[in-house]
Amino acid sequence: MDQGVVRSLKAHYRHKILRLCIKAVDNNEPMPKISILQAMKDLVSSSNAVSKGTVINCFKEAGISKTNKSIEEADDDHPFKFLTEEHNRLQELDPRAVQEDLSAESYIGLDCDVVTTGSLATDAEIIAQILDPNFENDDNEGEDSVDEAIDVEAPPRPSDIQLEIAFETIQNALLYSSKYGNEIQSLTLKLKDLMKMKLSTEDHRLDDSIDRSRTT
């Protein structure tokens, strides 16, 4: 799986991080500090970006697919191509932001050797810990620190006017990009219609409440 789905997910995720870094350099801002909430959002988005072809090819390589044919992925959708381009661009903009000998390929597997668990205790050590009345469970402290780390303030709820501006911005952007244009245009129009229906319903409720107050 790590050679296919997970590797593709990592490429999409790291591409998003590089985009944030490039944006910071372009705006003469410090490198972004990514919260756990932002990382979770980007991780979900990266997971959804993994193509169907990548998943099928991964299962084929593992020998658990009914088909022997590999699916060719278009260059426009290839996450490693985009990652390499952004990696090179960031190196050109600010060589200090990227380690000199760090390639895009190495950047994908940057966390492969990260230790995610502690060393396993032997039976004798476990028994000694249980019998020791002064033994403190470090796991509880770890849970507390995790709870504190994920306590990130949620972004403010956008107003209706801000939503309208966002929709207009998306529609304007589609004028300069043909990729997924029709699908995004259709979704944007549906969202605008839903928002108008919601506002219309709220207006009717307000009118009804005003009429009732006048009759009483």
mmCIF file of C-alpha atoms in Angstrom:
data_model
loop_
_atom_site.group_PDB
_atom_site.id
_atom_site.type_symbol
_atom_site.label_atom_id
_atom_site.label_comp_id
_atom_site.label_asym_id
_atom_site.label_seq_id
_atom_site.Cartn_x
_atom_site.Cartn_y
_atom_site.Cartn_z
ATOM 1 C CA MET A 1 0.000 0.000 0.000
ATOM 2 C CA ASP A 2 2.843 2.400 0.839
ATOM 3 C CA GLN A 3 4.092 2.124 -2.753
ATOM 4 C CA GLY A 4 0.727 3.219 -4.125
ATOM 5 C CA VAL A 5 -2.149 4.743 -2.185
ATOM 6 C CA VAL A 6 -0.238 5.985 0.858
ATOM 7 C CA ARG A 7 2.646 7.269 -1.236
ATOM 8 C CA SER A 8 0.243 9.167 -3.491
ATOM 9 C CA LEU A 9 -1.541 10.600 -0.442
ATOM 10 C CA LYS A 10 1.804 11.789 0.951
ATOM 11 C CA ALA A 11 2.665 13.420 -2.376
ATOM 12 C CA HIS A 12 -0.632 15.318 -2.449
ATOM 13 C CA TYR A 13 -0.241 16.375 1.199
ATOM 14 C CA ARG A 14 3.357 17.542 0.834
ATOM 15 C CA HIS A 15 2.368 19.412 -2.322
ATOM 16 C CA LYS A 16 -0.142 21.394 -0.258
ATOM 17 C CA ILE A 17 2.558 22.207 2.310
ATOM 18 C CA LEU A 18 4.934 23.413 -0.400
ATOM 19 C CA ARG A 19 2.183 25.615 -1.845
ATOM 20 C CA LEU A 20 1.744 27.255 1.569
ATOM 21 C CA CYS A 21 5.508 27.818 1.847
ATOM 22 C CA ILE A 22 5.700 29.328 -1.647
ATOM 23 C CA LYS A 23 2.792 31.632 -0.843
ATOM 24 C CA ALA A 24 4.591 32.787 2.323
ATOM 25 C CA VAL A 25 7.799 33.513 0.389
ATOM 26 C CA ASP A 26 5.889 35.406 -2.324
ATOM 27 C CA ASN A 27 4.215 37.580 0.326
ATOM 28 C CA ASN A 28 7.426 38.074 2.361
ATOM 29 C CA GLU A 29 5.827 36.304 5.314
ATOM 30 C CA PRO A 30 7.340 33.805 7.769
ATOM 31 C CA MET A 31 6.945 30.115 7.020
ATOM 32 C CA PRO A 32 3.451 28.898 7.979
ATOM 33 C CA LYS A 33 2.785 27.159 11.266
ATOM 34 C CA ILE A 34 0.336 24.366 10.478
ATOM 35 C CA SER A 35 -2.134 23.513 13.230
ATOM 36 C CA ILE A 36 -3.452 20.009 13.812
ATOM 37 C CA LEU A 37 -6.846 21.154 12.520
ATOM 38 C CA GLN A 38 -5.313 22.411 9.261
ATOM 39 C CA ALA A 39 -3.253 19.225 8.928
ATOM 40 C CA MET A 40 -6.392 17.104 9.339
ATOM 41 C CA LYS A 41 -8.224 19.117 6.670
ATOM 42 C CA ASP A 42 -5.304 18.811 4.250
ATOM 43 C CA LEU A 43 -4.993 15.092 4.985
ATOM 44 C CA VAL A 44 -8.662 14.466 4.159
ATOM 45 C CA SER A 45 -8.344 16.541 0.990
ATOM 46 C CA SER A 46 -5.185 14.649 0.000
ATOM 47 C CA SER A 47 -6.873 11.305 0.602
ATOM 48 C CA ASN A 48 -9.781 12.314 -1.643
ATOM 49 C CA ALA A 49 -7.309 13.412 -4.323
ATOM 50 C CA VAL A 50 -5.820 9.914 -4.702
ATOM 51 C CA SER A 51 -7.029 8.753 -8.100
ATOM 52 C CA LYS A 52 -9.047 5.622 -8.810
ATOM 53 C CA GLY A 53 -6.279 4.456 -11.124
ATOM 54 C CA THR A 54 -3.725 4.623 -8.296
ATOM 55 C CA VAL A 55 -5.917 2.445 -6.075
ATOM 56 C CA ILE A 56 -6.535 -0.126 -8.833
ATOM 57 C CA ASN A 57 -2.838 -0.312 -9.756
ATOM 58 C CA CYS A 58 -1.908 -0.700 -6.096
ATOM 59 C CA PHE A 59 -4.190 -3.711 -5.655
ATOM 60 C CA LYS A 60 -2.902 -5.162 -8.935
ATOM 61 C CA GLU A 61 0.707 -4.900 -7.730
ATOM 62 C CA ALA A 62 -0.304 -6.629 -4.496
ATOM 63 C CA GLY A 63 -1.766 -9.521 -6.496
ATOM 64 C CA ILE A 64 -5.330 -9.108 -5.223
ATOM 65 C CA SER A 65 -6.917 -7.636 -8.328
ATOM 66 C CA LYS A 66 -9.030 -9.515 -10.886
ATOM 67 C CA THR A 67 -7.522 -7.580 -13.782
ATOM 68 C CA ASN A 68 -3.938 -7.735 -15.011
ATOM 69 C CA LYS A 69 -4.136 -4.421 -16.834
ATOM 70 C CA SER A 70 -2.565 -1.336 -15.308
ATOM 71 C CA ILE A 71 -4.338 1.998 -15.635
ATOM 72 C CA GLU A 72 -2.293 4.828 -17.081
ATOM 73 C CA GLU A 73 -2.658 8.084 -15.188
ATOM 74 C CA ALA A 74 -2.686 11.387 -17.036
ATOM 75 C CA ASP A 75 0.293 13.656 -16.432
ATOM 76 C CA ASP A 76 -2.091 16.462 -15.458
ATOM 77 C CA ASP A 77 -3.282 14.390 -12.488
ATOM 78 C CA HIS A 78 0.120 13.012 -11.467
ATOM 79 C CA PRO A 79 0.835 14.154 -7.869
ATOM 80 C CA PHE A 80 4.584 13.498 -8.071
ATOM 81 C CA LYS A 81 4.938 15.759 -11.110
ATOM 82 C CA PHE A 82 3.287 18.663 -9.290
ATOM 83 C CA LEU A 83 5.313 17.988 -6.143
ATOM 84 C CA THR A 84 8.600 18.069 -8.063
ATOM 85 C CA GLU A 85 7.646 21.323 -9.797
ATOM 86 C CA GLU A 86 6.707 23.073 -6.539
ATOM 87 C CA HIS A 87 9.777 21.654 -4.783
ATOM 88 C CA ASN A 88 12.067 23.093 -7.465
ATOM 89 C CA ARG A 89 10.190 26.393 -7.455
ATOM 90 C CA LEU A 90 10.579 26.812 -3.681
ATOM 91 C CA GLN A 91 14.302 26.041 -3.968
ATOM 92 C CA GLU A 92 14.635 28.805 -6.565
ATOM 93 C CA LEU A 93 12.630 31.333 -4.542
ATOM 94 C CA ASP A 94 14.334 30.651 -1.214
ATOM 95 C CA PRO A 95 17.198 28.104 -1.114
ATOM 96 C CA ARG A 96 17.208 28.323 2.695
ATOM 97 C CA ALA A 97 13.670 26.936 2.866
ATOM 98 C CA VAL A 98 14.665 23.558 1.418
ATOM 99 C CA GLN A 99 17.566 21.366 2.463
ATOM 100 C CA GLU A 100 20.107 21.397 -0.367
ATOM 101 C CA ASP A 101 20.374 17.616 -0.806
ATOM 102 C CA LEU A 102 16.649 16.955 -0.242
ATOM 103 C CA SER A 103 14.969 15.792 -3.437
ATOM 104 C CA ALA A 104 11.222 15.660 -4.011
ATOM 105 C CA GLU A 105 11.392 11.859 -3.802
ATOM 106 C CA SER A 106 13.134 12.044 -0.411
ATOM 107 C CA TYR A 107 10.627 14.636 0.760
ATOM 108 C CA ILE A 108 7.759 12.181 0.176
ATOM 109 C CA GLY A 109 9.379 9.563 2.414
ATOM 110 C CA LEU A 110 10.626 12.051 4.984
ATOM 111 C CA ASP A 111 8.741 10.329 7.824
ATOM 112 C CA CYS A 112 9.516 6.711 6.897
ATOM 113 C CA ASP A 113 12.053 6.272 9.706
ATOM 114 C CA VAL A 114 10.111 8.196 12.351
ATOM 115 C CA VAL A 115 9.569 6.117 15.492
ATOM 116 C CA THR A 116 5.854 6.225 16.338
ATOM 117 C CA THR A 117 5.919 3.855 19.330
ATOM 118 C CA GLY A 118 8.181 3.366 22.305
ATOM 119 C CA SER A 119 10.263 0.256 22.887
ATOM 120 C CA LEU A 120 8.261 -2.745 24.086
ATOM 121 C CA ALA A 121 8.737 -3.720 27.720
ATOM 122 C CA THR A 122 9.735 -7.269 28.655
ATOM 123 C CA ASP A 123 7.482 -9.488 30.798
ATOM 124 C CA ALA A 124 9.732 -8.879 33.800
ATOM 125 C CA GLU A 125 9.512 -5.088 33.360
ATOM 126 C CA ILE A 126 5.718 -5.202 33.052
ATOM 127 C CA ILE A 127 5.392 -7.280 36.241
ATOM 128 C CA ALA A 128 7.766 -4.940 38.098
ATOM 129 C CA GLN A 129 5.718 -1.915 37.035
ATOM 130 C CA ILE A 130 2.462 -3.507 38.185
ATOM 131 C CA LEU A 131 3.910 -4.442 41.577
ATOM 132 C CA ASP A 132 5.502 -1.014 42.080
ATOM 133 C CA PRO A 133 3.004 1.232 43.967
ATOM 134 C CA ASN A 134 4.968 4.347 42.990
ATOM 135 C CA PHE A 135 4.794 3.595 39.264
ATOM 136 C CA GLU A 136 3.157 6.388 37.256
ATOM 137 C CA ASN A 137 1.518 5.633 33.939
ATOM 138 C CA ASP A 138 3.136 7.830 31.296
ATOM 139 C CA ASP A 139 0.301 7.032 28.886
ATOM 140 C CA ASN A 140 -2.067 9.301 30.825
ATOM 141 C CA GLU A 141 0.359 12.187 30.528
ATOM 142 C CA GLY A 142 0.638 11.518 26.807
ATOM 143 C CA GLU A 143 -3.134 11.596 26.427
ATOM 144 C CA ASP A 144 -3.316 14.923 28.270
ATOM 145 C CA SER A 145 -0.678 16.449 26.009
ATOM 146 C CA VAL A 146 -2.517 15.210 22.909
ATOM 147 C CA ASP A 147 -5.771 16.732 24.176
ATOM 148 C CA GLU A 148 -4.027 20.051 24.661
ATOM 149 C CA ALA A 149 -2.421 19.874 21.218
ATOM 150 C CA ILE A 150 -5.678 19.344 19.337
ATOM 151 C CA ASP A 151 -7.481 22.144 21.163
ATOM 152 C CA VAL A 152 -7.445 24.425 18.120
ATOM 153 C CA GLU A 153 -9.881 27.285 17.755
ATOM 154 C CA ALA A 154 -12.390 26.633 14.981
ATOM 155 C CA PRO A 155 -12.472 29.152 12.114
ATOM 156 C CA PRO A 156 -15.263 31.769 12.327
ATOM 157 C CA ARG A 157 -18.522 31.074 10.486
ATOM 158 C CA PRO A 158 -18.554 33.014 7.188
ATOM 159 C CA SER A 159 -21.424 35.429 6.615
ATOM 160 C CA ASP A 160 -23.817 35.135 3.677
ATOM 161 C CA ILE A 161 -22.080 38.049 1.962
ATOM 162 C CA GLN A 162 -18.690 36.343 2.370
ATOM 163 C CA LEU A 163 -20.139 33.171 0.831
ATOM 164 C CA GLU A 164 -21.455 35.115 -2.156
ATOM 165 C CA ILE A 165 -18.046 36.737 -2.662
ATOM 166 C CA ALA A 166 -16.387 33.308 -2.447
ATOM 167 C CA PHE A 167 -18.741 31.893 -5.087
ATOM 168 C CA GLU A 168 -18.044 34.831 -7.402
ATOM 169 C CA THR A 169 -14.292 34.373 -6.910
ATOM 170 C CA ILE A 170 -14.538 30.691 -7.868
ATOM 171 C CA GLN A 171 -16.577 31.507 -10.964
ATOM 172 C CA ASN A 172 -14.084 34.183 -12.012
ATOM 173 C CA ALA A 173 -11.196 31.744 -11.531
ATOM 174 C CA LEU A 174 -12.900 29.229 -13.821
ATOM 175 C CA LEU A 175 -12.620 31.731 -16.671
ATOM 176 C CA TYR A 176 -8.850 31.170 -16.617
ATOM 177 C CA SER A 177 -8.776 27.416 -15.976
ATOM 178 C CA SER A 178 -10.425 24.656 -17.996
ATOM 179 C CA LYS A 179 -9.507 21.819 -15.634
ATOM 180 C CA TYR A 180 -12.656 20.463 -13.938
ATOM 181 C CA GLY A 181 -14.343 23.725 -15.003
ATOM 182 C CA ASN A 182 -17.759 22.290 -15.853
ATOM 183 C CA GLU A 183 -17.990 20.204 -12.685
ATOM 184 C CA ILE A 184 -16.963 23.062 -10.394
ATOM 185 C CA GLN A 185 -19.266 25.490 -12.217
ATOM 186 C CA SER A 186 -22.201 23.105 -11.726
ATOM 187 C CA LEU A 187 -21.439 22.611 -8.023
ATOM 188 C CA THR A 188 -21.043 26.356 -7.477
ATOM 189 C CA LEU A 189 -24.426 27.101 -9.054
ATOM 190 C CA LYS A 190 -26.083 24.399 -6.932
ATOM 191 C CA LEU A 191 -24.556 25.862 -3.766
ATOM 192 C CA LYS A 192 -25.718 29.365 -4.711
ATOM 193 C CA ASP A 193 -29.250 28.070 -5.340
ATOM 194 C CA LEU A 194 -29.280 26.318 -1.954
ATOM 195 C CA MET A 195 -28.127 29.494 -0.233
ATOM 196 C CA LYS A 196 -30.852 31.546 -1.983
ATOM 197 C CA MET A 197 -33.497 28.993 -0.934
ATOM 198 C CA LYS A 198 -32.279 29.209 2.657
ATOM 199 C CA LEU A 199 -32.400 33.017 2.640
ATOM 200 C CA SER A 200 -35.858 32.969 1.035
ATOM 201 C CA THR A 201 -37.151 30.584 3.716
ATOM 202 C CA GLU A 202 -35.744 32.781 6.474
ATOM 203 C CA ASP A 203 -37.383 35.876 4.903
ATOM 204 C CA HIS A 204 -40.778 34.131 4.804
ATOM 205 C CA ARG A 205 -40.436 33.153 8.451
ATOM 206 C CA LEU A 206 -39.573 36.746 9.352
ATOM 207 C CA ASP A 207 -42.604 38.057 7.419
ATOM 208 C CA ASP A 208 -44.894 35.535 9.135
ATOM 209 C CA SER A 209 -43.624 36.495 12.571
ATOM 210 C CA ILE A 210 -44.146 40.209 11.782
ATOM 211 C CA ASP A 211 -47.709 39.541 10.574
ATOM 212 C CA ARG A 212 -48.505 37.561 13.721
ATOM 213 C CA SER A 213 -47.131 40.315 15.940
ATOM 214 C CA ARG A 214 -49.330 42.885 14.195
ATOM 215 C CA THR A 215 -52.502 40.835 14.630
ATOM 216 C CA THR A 216 -51.956 40.246 18.349
#
